[in-house]
């Protein structure tokens, strides 16, 4: 199986879907001759022309709104928002229009739109460019929010998302773009809304998604060296949410922690913990824990940045505590 | 204060009237029917048959019908939340619109949208939207799509004075102007964004001039004059369909009632001002012009009034008798399944 980076896998998905369906277009800031801010669309304007690879002004509300209008009238647009931080200036279109239109108009309109955007910290991008905000959109019924954590999923889920008739926020990750992995060539479709067990284990379930999948798997290997056998579940999709896969694992291990790059309060882990205790309370031997980013804007200095971001060490320490029966402490500590 | 239109649609040698008697009869019917519909909506709101917000087009009938009539069947219309008249002018069944206001399953949106979110896929009426300016970016996409699919479709995008101060207006105007999209931006200036007079909210009061910043030709017309509106919109539509790009038409008009039914519309306007506008009533003006031209008679007007009363009466009856949506449909259409 060919090895591709996460970036190349996304590009392959875009290329294949554009070759397959003339209704698919890509628009966003610098997606054309610049090749995309993170070079995902490099070479595509040469192949498909500027009719289908459309450079836009810096206008996120305009970009997403244009995607919605085009989607309602027969196209299947992919909009690239340069980073999820910039989604905030266009989020009205996503939340008030894209997520509402099919329902509010009683199924008389469809919005087959994919909004792609990278989330998470880079290297010292500091407070305004390092946020993990997909949970804001996962809160909203009416759209899907998916976040592949491997190159194979990046390709397979993007292809599925482009063929889906619902509005989808497709969350990439700044630090994953250079990560390599095996990616099936050609028609490779990964269904949305299906979690996957990345590592089998019997002592504790670690649920996570996106970049933290890799970090958590590393932590699991370290834990194995200490005699702790962790199962790692990659959610892949925040909405629709596959809670059954999570519950199946928890019923086996009787302990669960959620690992996320974003903030702990009101985060994805808060939702997962709530559902686990609602649906598998009797299976738990320990409170469901959340291992997450520290609740500060992400600072610039390398040591502060590292201290605020979930790490292999941090996960190992906390999970060891769980297995030894040490109770969690408050978030700010 | 009443603003006078500096530019009128009678300039540039536009013919004053070119419509046939049948077309005029239909235009008159639509204006009268919209007014009756809105009066009835007001009444039914006060009787608690209609809930939520309810924004009426009373006073804006010429501005509405004159803008919608020139549009072809394959054109798209995008609107905002004061849109009862917009969809009625497009030809949607008044009964289905009233039923939507009542929140009934027979409504145009099955009782999910209400007054602000009317929709008619068959007539390419792509909805009323409730966030000021939020409908405008959609017109970038419909225009882009029409051009991409190599059609001669035009998008008519309704917007209004209050929206010219929000970011989405400027992002949309820039992208529509930049890409020369087949869009007619139709700016209904009814002089107030809720209770804020245009001069208190906008740095310039010649709102049509805001299009200059985006290379989009624009003009202001007297929105109380059906013919002025229709002539300008015919030209703007034609221009877009020809591939010559977008235009903006500002229509100077007035809502006789408040911002919504819940607002009496008197705390920020004087009785004299309202009266001044009423004296230029769009339906009255239209009747005077076509009577003088000998194109329609008082009998024609009377017939239309009777027909409008009947249709609106039937719409209320239909809405009253329609059931509320079934509870087991609560989750329907949230997502498209099995796509």
XYZ file of C-alpha atoms in Angstrom:
672
model
C 0.000 0.000 0.000
C 1.436 3.422 -0.873
C 2.698 5.705 1.898
C 1.303 9.216 1.738
C 1.368 12.172 4.031
C -1.929 13.382 5.490
C -1.624 16.380 3.140
C -1.092 14.163 0.070
C -3.969 11.940 1.088
C -6.309 14.932 1.214
C -5.055 16.120 -2.156
C -5.610 12.681 -3.644
C -9.179 12.662 -2.351
C -9.841 16.105 -3.839
C -8.299 15.148 -7.161
C -10.201 11.880 -7.435
C -13.536 13.453 -6.525
C -13.017 16.325 -8.944
C -12.171 13.877 -11.708
C -15.228 11.839 -10.840
C -17.787 14.665 -10.590
C -17.735 17.956 -12.486
C -20.013 19.521 -9.857
C -17.190 19.460 -7.301
C -15.325 22.744 -6.952
C -12.767 23.981 -4.425
C -12.758 27.553 -3.240
C -10.934 29.457 -0.568
C -8.080 31.789 0.199
C -4.886 30.893 -1.702
C -6.137 27.497 -2.888
C -5.061 28.251 -6.474
C -1.602 29.270 -7.634
C -0.325 29.518 -4.053
C -1.293 25.872 -3.610
C -3.122 26.331 -0.327
C -1.756 27.832 2.851
C -0.829 24.297 3.991
C -0.239 23.143 0.389
C -3.117 20.696 0.346
C -4.338 21.883 -3.055
C -0.894 22.212 -4.640
C -1.055 21.432 -8.355
C -4.822 21.245 -8.542
C -5.328 24.576 -10.307
C -2.905 23.420 -12.994
C -4.950 20.259 -13.439
C -8.505 21.614 -13.119
C -8.171 25.284 -13.996
C -9.390 28.368 -12.174
C -12.994 27.622 -13.079
C -12.949 24.807 -10.520
C -10.144 25.824 -8.166
C -11.274 29.271 -7.130
C -9.098 31.748 -5.257
C -11.278 33.973 -3.105
C -10.719 37.241 -1.317
C -10.145 37.077 2.461
C -13.812 36.881 3.312
C -14.818 33.814 5.310
C -18.482 34.716 5.512
C -18.493 35.226 1.766
C -16.670 31.951 1.117
C -18.971 29.783 3.209
C -22.094 31.622 2.050
C -20.983 31.183 -1.556
C -20.534 27.489 -0.868
C -24.047 27.225 0.534
C -25.645 29.096 -2.377
C -23.738 26.984 -4.898
C -24.643 23.796 -3.028
C -28.336 24.714 -3.062
C -28.263 25.171 -6.825
C -26.586 22.026 -8.030
C -22.880 22.161 -7.224
C -20.921 20.227 -4.597
C -18.491 22.819 -3.251
C -15.548 22.253 -0.969
C -14.632 25.452 0.876
C -11.232 25.760 2.492
C -11.000 27.998 5.534
C -7.315 28.662 6.119
C -7.479 27.832 9.827
C -10.336 27.122 12.188
C -9.544 30.365 13.991
C -10.750 32.245 10.908
C -13.935 30.197 10.830
C -15.190 32.443 13.592
C -15.699 35.341 11.186
C -17.769 33.090 8.916
C -19.484 30.905 11.467
C -22.839 32.679 11.040
C -23.128 31.125 7.588
C -22.336 27.663 8.890
C -24.544 27.745 11.978
C -27.430 29.966 10.936
C -27.629 28.953 7.299
C -25.953 25.639 6.391
C -27.074 23.786 9.491
C -30.598 25.194 9.334
C -31.579 25.179 5.669
C -32.522 21.499 5.173
C -34.624 21.402 8.331
C -36.021 24.952 8.319
C -37.270 24.498 4.757
C -38.729 21.071 5.491
C -36.379 19.096 3.275
C -37.051 21.208 0.173
C -33.394 22.276 0.011
C -30.098 20.470 0.413
C -26.665 21.798 1.258
C -24.068 19.299 0.014
C -21.162 21.394 1.283
C -17.805 20.468 2.791
C -15.948 23.137 4.746
C -12.350 21.986 5.279
C -10.212 23.639 7.897
C -7.197 22.776 10.073
C -7.540 22.962 13.818
C -5.018 22.846 16.640
C -1.632 24.141 17.593
C 1.235 24.492 15.142
C 4.707 25.374 16.309
C 4.521 28.653 18.257
C 1.552 30.050 16.343
C 0.424 31.595 19.608
C -2.913 32.661 20.996
C -4.994 33.507 17.900
C -3.818 30.720 15.595
C -3.732 27.598 17.748
C -7.291 26.974 18.822
C -9.330 23.795 18.761
C -12.833 25.019 18.025
C -14.617 22.189 16.223
C -16.611 21.497 19.344
C -18.467 24.788 18.751
C -19.874 23.314 15.569
C -20.320 19.777 16.914
C -22.785 21.354 19.356
C -25.091 22.336 16.496
C -27.616 19.827 15.132
C -27.992 19.999 11.367
C -24.400 19.578 10.284
C -21.732 16.916 10.630
C -18.324 17.458 12.171
C -15.635 14.932 11.327
C -11.917 14.920 12.165
C -9.703 12.205 10.691
C -6.547 11.371 12.605
C -4.654 9.320 9.991
C -3.745 9.791 6.317
C -5.942 6.853 5.282
C -8.936 8.351 7.061
C -8.110 11.802 5.687
C -8.537 10.439 2.178
C -11.418 8.073 2.808
C -13.455 10.459 4.898
C -12.960 13.427 2.591
C -14.157 11.386 -0.377
C -17.204 10.261 1.582
C -17.876 13.801 2.806
C -17.805 15.220 -0.727
C -20.388 12.646 -1.840
C -22.621 13.256 1.176
C -25.624 15.560 0.816
C -25.264 17.194 4.234
C -23.229 20.234 5.301
C -20.004 18.967 6.845
C -17.227 20.635 8.785
C -14.141 18.596 7.876
C -11.513 19.217 10.523
C -7.866 18.704 9.612
C -4.924 19.384 11.888
C -1.932 21.639 11.396
C 0.600 19.192 12.837
C -0.812 16.173 11.013
C -0.190 17.458 7.482
C 3.364 16.051 7.402
C 2.514 12.749 9.086
C 2.809 9.697 6.820
C 0.871 6.500 6.696
C -0.427 3.826 4.404
C -3.266 5.013 2.211
C -5.234 2.717 -0.104
C -5.000 3.801 -3.731
C -8.128 4.709 -5.698
C -11.640 4.177 -4.418
C -11.231 4.256 -0.636
C -14.301 5.402 1.262
C -14.532 5.625 5.044
C -18.043 6.046 6.420
C -18.767 9.077 8.602
C -19.970 8.488 12.132
C -17.977 5.324 12.813
C -15.365 5.219 15.540
C -12.539 2.708 15.333
C -10.463 0.855 17.917
C -6.847 1.740 17.122
C -5.297 -0.440 19.815
C -6.798 -3.307 21.726
C -6.391 -3.305 25.501
C -8.046 -4.514 28.678
C -7.206 -2.130 31.536
C -8.428 1.289 30.440
C -10.166 2.885 27.434
C -8.592 6.036 26.023
C -10.991 7.823 23.697
C -9.614 10.534 21.434
C -9.617 11.962 17.897
C -7.495 13.873 15.368
C -3.861 14.544 16.262
C -4.277 13.175 19.769
C -4.794 9.700 18.303
C -1.085 9.451 17.555
C -0.068 11.001 20.876
C -2.385 8.660 22.766
C -1.071 5.601 20.916
C 2.449 6.566 21.933
C 1.293 6.910 25.515
C -0.369 3.496 25.286
C 2.920 1.929 24.224
C 4.678 3.493 27.212
C 1.904 2.312 29.506
C 2.255 -1.199 28.118
C 5.876 -1.121 29.237
C 4.585 -0.398 32.745
C 2.136 -3.301 32.550
C -0.965 -1.199 31.796
C -2.909 -2.383 28.760
C -4.790 0.562 27.236
C -7.407 0.365 24.496
C -7.427 3.399 22.203
C -10.640 4.466 20.462
C -10.476 7.020 17.642
C -13.848 8.774 17.394
C -13.096 10.121 13.869
C -16.453 11.837 13.864
C -17.885 14.141 16.531
C -21.330 14.335 14.922
C -22.700 11.843 14.124
C -21.144 10.293 17.219
C -20.534 6.555 17.467
C -20.976 6.122 21.203
C -21.575 2.377 20.864
C -17.942 1.670 20.023
C -16.888 3.712 23.059
C -19.359 1.927 25.345
C -18.311 -1.480 24.033
C -14.745 -0.728 25.045
C -15.664 0.726 28.428
C -17.770 -2.336 29.289
C -14.627 -4.383 28.795
C -12.070 -2.170 30.560
C -14.283 -0.483 33.186
C -12.193 2.698 33.025
C -12.234 5.533 30.526
C -10.421 8.778 29.865
C -10.885 11.248 27.023
C -7.802 12.833 25.485
C -8.239 16.062 23.526
C -6.057 18.925 22.404
C -8.781 21.472 23.118
C -9.908 22.912 26.426
C -11.404 20.633 29.045
C -14.460 22.603 30.189
C -17.469 22.119 27.888
C -15.241 20.154 25.539
C -15.723 16.949 23.547
C -14.608 14.968 26.584
C -17.358 16.526 28.663
C -19.930 15.107 26.264
C -18.302 11.681 26.069
C -17.961 11.460 29.848
C -21.610 12.396 30.248
C -22.740 9.747 27.805
C -20.537 7.056 29.341
C -21.958 7.669 32.809
C -25.502 7.831 31.452
C -25.216 4.628 29.465
C -22.547 2.530 31.226
C -22.615 3.731 34.844
C -22.608 0.236 36.313
C -19.575 -0.732 34.266
C -17.340 1.983 35.693
C -14.693 1.327 38.356
C -13.359 4.888 38.244
C -14.649 8.364 37.313
C -14.349 9.117 33.603
C -11.384 11.468 33.297
C -10.522 14.213 30.834
C -6.977 14.864 29.710
C -7.014 18.112 27.766
C -5.312 21.355 26.893
C -4.736 23.777 29.753
C -7.369 26.489 29.933
C -5.335 29.420 28.687
C -4.901 30.984 25.246
C -1.978 29.001 23.810
C 1.173 31.003 24.617
C 4.082 31.593 22.241
C 7.159 30.578 24.286
C 8.122 26.976 23.519
C 8.133 25.842 27.148
C 4.771 27.427 27.943
C 3.247 26.083 24.739
C 4.388 22.557 25.591
C 3.124 22.874 29.139
C -0.344 23.839 27.938
C -0.689 20.986 25.409
C -1.504 17.345 26.244
C 1.640 15.240 26.039
C 2.650 11.589 26.134
C 4.104 12.136 29.604
C 0.957 13.790 30.850
C -1.261 10.998 29.553
C 0.965 8.258 30.999
C 1.004 9.928 34.383
C -2.729 10.424 34.557
C -3.678 6.986 33.257
C -1.279 5.334 35.694
C -3.044 7.259 38.435
C -6.411 5.998 37.227
C -5.308 2.367 37.300
C -3.828 2.867 40.764
C -7.135 4.317 41.910
C -6.038 7.917 42.433
C -8.979 10.278 42.000
C -8.919 13.106 39.416
C -8.326 16.676 40.525
C -9.940 19.944 39.429
C -9.102 21.325 35.988
C -7.113 24.371 37.055
C -4.689 22.347 39.188
C -37.797 62.812 7.271
C -38.950 61.782 3.848
C -36.074 61.359 1.452
C -36.719 62.260 -2.120
C -35.277 60.059 -4.805
C -32.559 61.942 -6.655
C -32.594 59.487 -9.492
C -35.817 58.235 -10.941
C -36.432 55.342 -13.232
C -38.089 57.527 -15.839
C -34.697 58.847 -16.834
C -32.742 57.547 -19.778
C -35.734 57.414 -22.091
C -37.308 54.394 -20.429
C -40.866 53.912 -21.607
C -43.338 54.687 -18.876
C -45.707 51.781 -19.521
C -45.178 48.862 -21.867
C -47.262 46.252 -20.077
C -50.384 44.773 -21.596
C -53.715 45.269 -19.841
C -53.515 41.676 -18.591
C -50.079 42.217 -17.134
C -51.258 45.395 -15.438
C -54.321 43.632 -14.098
C -52.090 40.935 -12.659
C -49.663 43.433 -11.135
C -52.564 45.262 -9.520
C -54.012 42.021 -8.240
C -50.692 41.016 -6.662
C -50.279 44.367 -4.925
C -53.828 44.353 -3.593
C -53.626 40.708 -2.586
C -50.339 41.256 -0.737
C -51.847 44.157 1.162
C -54.949 42.178 2.088
C -52.809 39.206 3.033
C -50.667 41.344 5.316
C -53.647 43.042 6.911
C -55.074 39.615 7.604
C -51.732 38.397 8.970
C -51.724 41.391 11.325
C -55.238 40.573 12.476
C -54.465 36.907 12.998
C -51.276 37.755 14.890
C -53.269 39.918 17.292
C -55.667 36.986 17.674
C -52.708 34.734 18.565
C -53.167 32.536 15.497
C -49.668 33.555 14.329
C -46.650 33.644 16.636
C -42.996 34.616 16.572
C -41.930 37.695 14.693
C -44.130 38.863 11.865
C -42.793 41.544 9.504
C -45.272 43.030 7.060
C -44.874 44.484 3.560
C -47.734 46.984 3.831
C -46.635 50.138 1.979
C -43.956 48.215 0.051
C -46.238 46.519 -2.486
C -44.898 48.325 -5.570
C -41.327 47.819 -4.380
C -42.053 44.110 -4.065
C -44.165 43.328 -7.127
C -42.176 45.622 -9.419
C -39.012 43.760 -8.460
C -40.283 40.184 -8.711
C -42.372 40.467 -11.892
C -39.442 40.921 -14.306
C -37.810 37.711 -13.102
C -37.984 34.630 -15.329
C -39.027 31.178 -14.267
C -35.450 29.886 -14.108
C -34.187 32.815 -12.014
C -33.408 32.405 -8.329
C -34.768 34.604 -5.573
C -33.134 34.954 -2.159
C -34.742 37.073 0.475
C -34.756 38.163 4.101
C -37.368 38.012 6.810
C -39.901 40.593 5.562
C -40.773 38.333 2.687
C -44.449 37.367 2.699
C -45.027 39.634 -0.288
C -41.884 38.447 -2.056
C -43.014 34.829 -2.217
C -46.626 35.773 -2.986
C -45.456 37.916 -5.893
C -43.487 34.902 -7.132
C -46.739 32.981 -7.388
C -46.695 30.716 -4.361
C -50.156 29.739 -3.090
C -51.316 32.244 -0.456
C -52.952 29.381 1.443
C -49.605 27.580 1.820
C -47.972 30.835 2.957
C -50.694 31.564 5.504
C -50.504 27.973 6.728
C -46.777 28.460 7.329
C -47.512 31.585 9.363
C -49.932 29.474 11.362
C -47.260 26.798 11.851
C -49.240 24.083 10.114
C -48.034 20.991 8.260
C -49.504 22.321 5.011
C -47.312 25.416 5.155
C -44.569 26.025 2.600
C -42.004 24.805 5.123
C -44.223 22.331 6.934
C -44.476 24.616 9.935
C -40.745 24.493 10.640
C -39.784 27.929 9.394
C -42.642 30.331 10.050
C -42.981 33.907 8.844
C -39.270 34.544 8.347
C -38.365 31.336 6.536
C -40.691 30.888 3.576
C -39.455 28.646 0.766
C -40.660 27.397 -2.604
C -38.254 25.112 -4.466
C -40.529 24.792 -7.486
C -40.497 28.562 -8.033
C -36.822 28.823 -7.166
C -37.590 30.970 -4.154
C -34.603 30.009 -2.035
C -35.895 31.245 1.238
C -36.325 33.985 3.702
C -33.441 34.363 6.144
C -33.594 35.894 9.587
C -30.085 37.182 10.245
C -29.671 40.704 8.854
C -27.415 40.467 5.784
C -27.001 36.705 6.193
C -28.846 35.920 2.964
C -26.450 37.960 0.827
C -23.442 35.594 0.738
C -25.762 32.915 -0.662
C -26.216 35.080 -3.748
C -22.473 34.829 -4.436
C -22.949 31.083 -4.623
C -26.098 31.037 -6.711
C -24.516 33.507 -9.125
C -21.328 31.454 -9.262
C -23.340 28.291 -9.830
C -25.459 29.812 -12.622
C -22.299 30.943 -14.359
C -20.484 27.643 -13.746
C -23.377 25.675 -15.204
C -23.386 28.038 -18.192
C -27.011 29.091 -17.839
C -28.688 32.455 -18.309
C -30.214 32.327 -14.836
C -30.162 35.493 -12.772
C -30.305 35.763 -8.987
C -32.526 38.404 -7.466
C -31.239 39.012 -3.949
C -33.382 41.113 -1.683
C -31.585 43.105 0.945
C -32.450 46.215 2.896
C -31.136 49.439 4.375
C -30.093 47.981 7.730
C -28.046 45.251 6.046
C -25.827 47.743 4.200
C -23.957 48.354 7.456
C -23.044 44.758 8.211
C -19.986 42.844 7.016
C -21.812 40.260 4.909
C -23.113 43.053 2.650
C -19.589 44.163 1.854
C -18.084 40.690 1.456
C -20.935 39.736 -0.860
C -20.857 42.920 -2.907
C -17.108 42.614 -3.360
C -17.179 39.006 -4.524
C -20.219 39.540 -6.756
C -18.563 42.609 -8.287
C -15.144 40.956 -8.552
C -16.477 37.914 -10.385
C -19.134 39.866 -12.358
C -21.829 37.426 -11.295
C -25.369 37.453 -12.707
C -26.924 38.923 -9.588
C -29.354 41.784 -9.140
C -28.966 43.145 -5.646
C -32.252 44.759 -4.744
C -32.010 47.044 -1.769
C -35.320 47.860 -0.137
C -34.798 51.093 1.753
C -37.840 51.482 3.973
C -36.053 54.224 5.882
C -35.675 52.364 9.197
C -33.742 49.369 10.500
C -36.113 48.559 13.329
C -36.292 52.030 14.926
C -33.001 53.370 13.538
C -33.423 55.907 10.773
C -30.989 55.376 7.904
C -29.132 58.610 8.728
C -28.525 57.418 12.282
C -27.063 54.074 11.176
C -25.244 54.655 7.903
C -22.341 57.028 7.272
C -23.862 57.864 3.899
C -27.579 57.988 3.193
C -27.302 57.471 -0.572
C -27.195 53.753 -0.014
C -27.047 52.925 -3.730
C -23.645 54.610 -3.797
C -22.211 51.866 -1.593
C -22.125 49.762 -4.762
C -19.494 52.143 -6.196
C -16.891 50.601 -3.920
C -17.407 47.267 -5.622
C -17.579 48.337 -9.239
C -21.273 47.511 -9.391
C -23.504 49.917 -11.319
C -26.361 51.153 -9.200
C -29.263 53.515 -9.050
C -32.019 54.611 -6.746
C -35.645 54.454 -7.781
C -38.896 55.590 -6.263
C -40.099 52.413 -4.625
C -43.628 53.742 -4.315
C -43.835 53.814 -8.119
C -44.421 50.362 -9.589
C -43.276 51.410 -13.043
C -40.078 53.016 -11.851
C -39.163 49.850 -9.967
C -40.091 47.482 -12.758
C -38.248 49.430 -15.466
C -35.047 49.489 -13.399
C -35.316 45.802 -12.541
C -35.985 44.795 -16.138
C -32.790 46.531 -17.183
C -30.795 45.085 -14.297
C -32.058 41.576 -15.017
C -31.315 41.913 -18.702
C -27.832 43.156 -18.010
C -27.093 40.188 -15.741
C -28.602 37.646 -18.152
C -26.505 39.087 -21.001
C -23.375 38.369 -19.010
C -22.642 42.028 -18.305
C -22.586 41.494 -14.558
C -24.393 42.562 -11.429
C -26.272 45.721 -10.540
C -27.742 47.185 -7.424
C -31.122 48.881 -7.398
C -32.132 50.816 -4.308
C -35.836 51.178 -3.908
C -36.972 54.011 -1.694
C -40.087 52.933 0.120
C -41.825 52.849 3.461
C -43.519 50.393 5.746
C -46.690 51.849 7.119
C -46.644 49.520 10.099
C -43.907 48.958 12.658
C -40.796 46.819 12.234
C -42.848 43.794 13.220
C -46.410 43.399 14.356
C -45.228 43.827 17.937
C -43.923 47.335 17.170
C -46.494 50.099 16.729
C -43.899 52.011 14.699
C -44.746 55.330 16.341
C -42.033 55.979 18.926
C -39.418 56.840 16.288
C -41.621 58.276 13.507
C -44.091 61.123 13.427
C -47.705 60.810 12.350
C -46.985 63.486 9.743
C -44.196 61.454 8.199
C -46.320 58.336 7.958
C -49.131 60.385 6.432
C -46.794 61.921 3.848
C -45.810 58.469 2.637
C -49.379 57.210 2.685
C -50.288 60.011 0.324
C -47.913 58.438 -2.151
C -49.461 55.034 -1.650
C -48.107 52.566 -4.226
C -51.471 51.026 -5.039
C -53.225 54.401 -5.257
C -50.479 55.765 -7.509
C -50.638 52.729 -9.763
C -54.406 52.986 -10.123
C -54.223 56.675 -10.948
C -51.614 56.130 -13.668
C -53.323 53.222 -15.410
C -56.766 54.858 -15.160
C -55.424 58.006 -16.768
C -53.765 55.939 -19.459
C -57.083 54.227 -20.057
C -55.548 50.771 -19.594
C -57.658 49.529 -16.697
C -60.969 50.632 -15.220
C -62.397 51.046 -11.718
C -64.250 47.794 -12.368
C -60.959 45.997 -12.925
C -59.685 47.287 -9.601
C -62.865 46.284 -7.847
C -62.738 42.805 -9.315
C -59.168 42.396 -8.080
C -60.161 43.540 -4.615
C -62.932 40.982 -4.483
C -60.616 38.277 -5.769
C -57.928 39.212 -3.234
C -60.441 39.167 -0.386
C -61.668 35.786 -1.480
C -58.178 34.292 -1.820
C -57.009 35.656 1.506
C -60.217 34.488 3.175
C -59.676 31.025 1.759
C -56.046 31.092 2.876
C -57.097 31.767 6.458
C -59.708 29.053 6.293
C -57.152 26.614 4.884
C -54.624 27.488 7.580
C -57.236 27.226 10.318
C -58.307 23.800 9.173
C -54.814 22.433 8.607
C -53.298 20.280 11.333
C -50.134 21.088 13.194
C -47.152 18.990 12.096
C -47.231 15.457 13.501
C -45.009 15.088 16.565
C -43.230 12.118 15.068
C -41.849 14.397 12.340
C -39.783 16.400 14.845
C -36.479 15.033 13.534
C -37.436 14.848 9.875
C -35.125 16.578 7.397
C -32.466 17.392 9.971
C -30.140 15.365 7.775
C -30.398 13.880 4.341
C -30.228 10.150 4.919
C -28.499 7.579 2.701
C -26.961 10.099 0.372
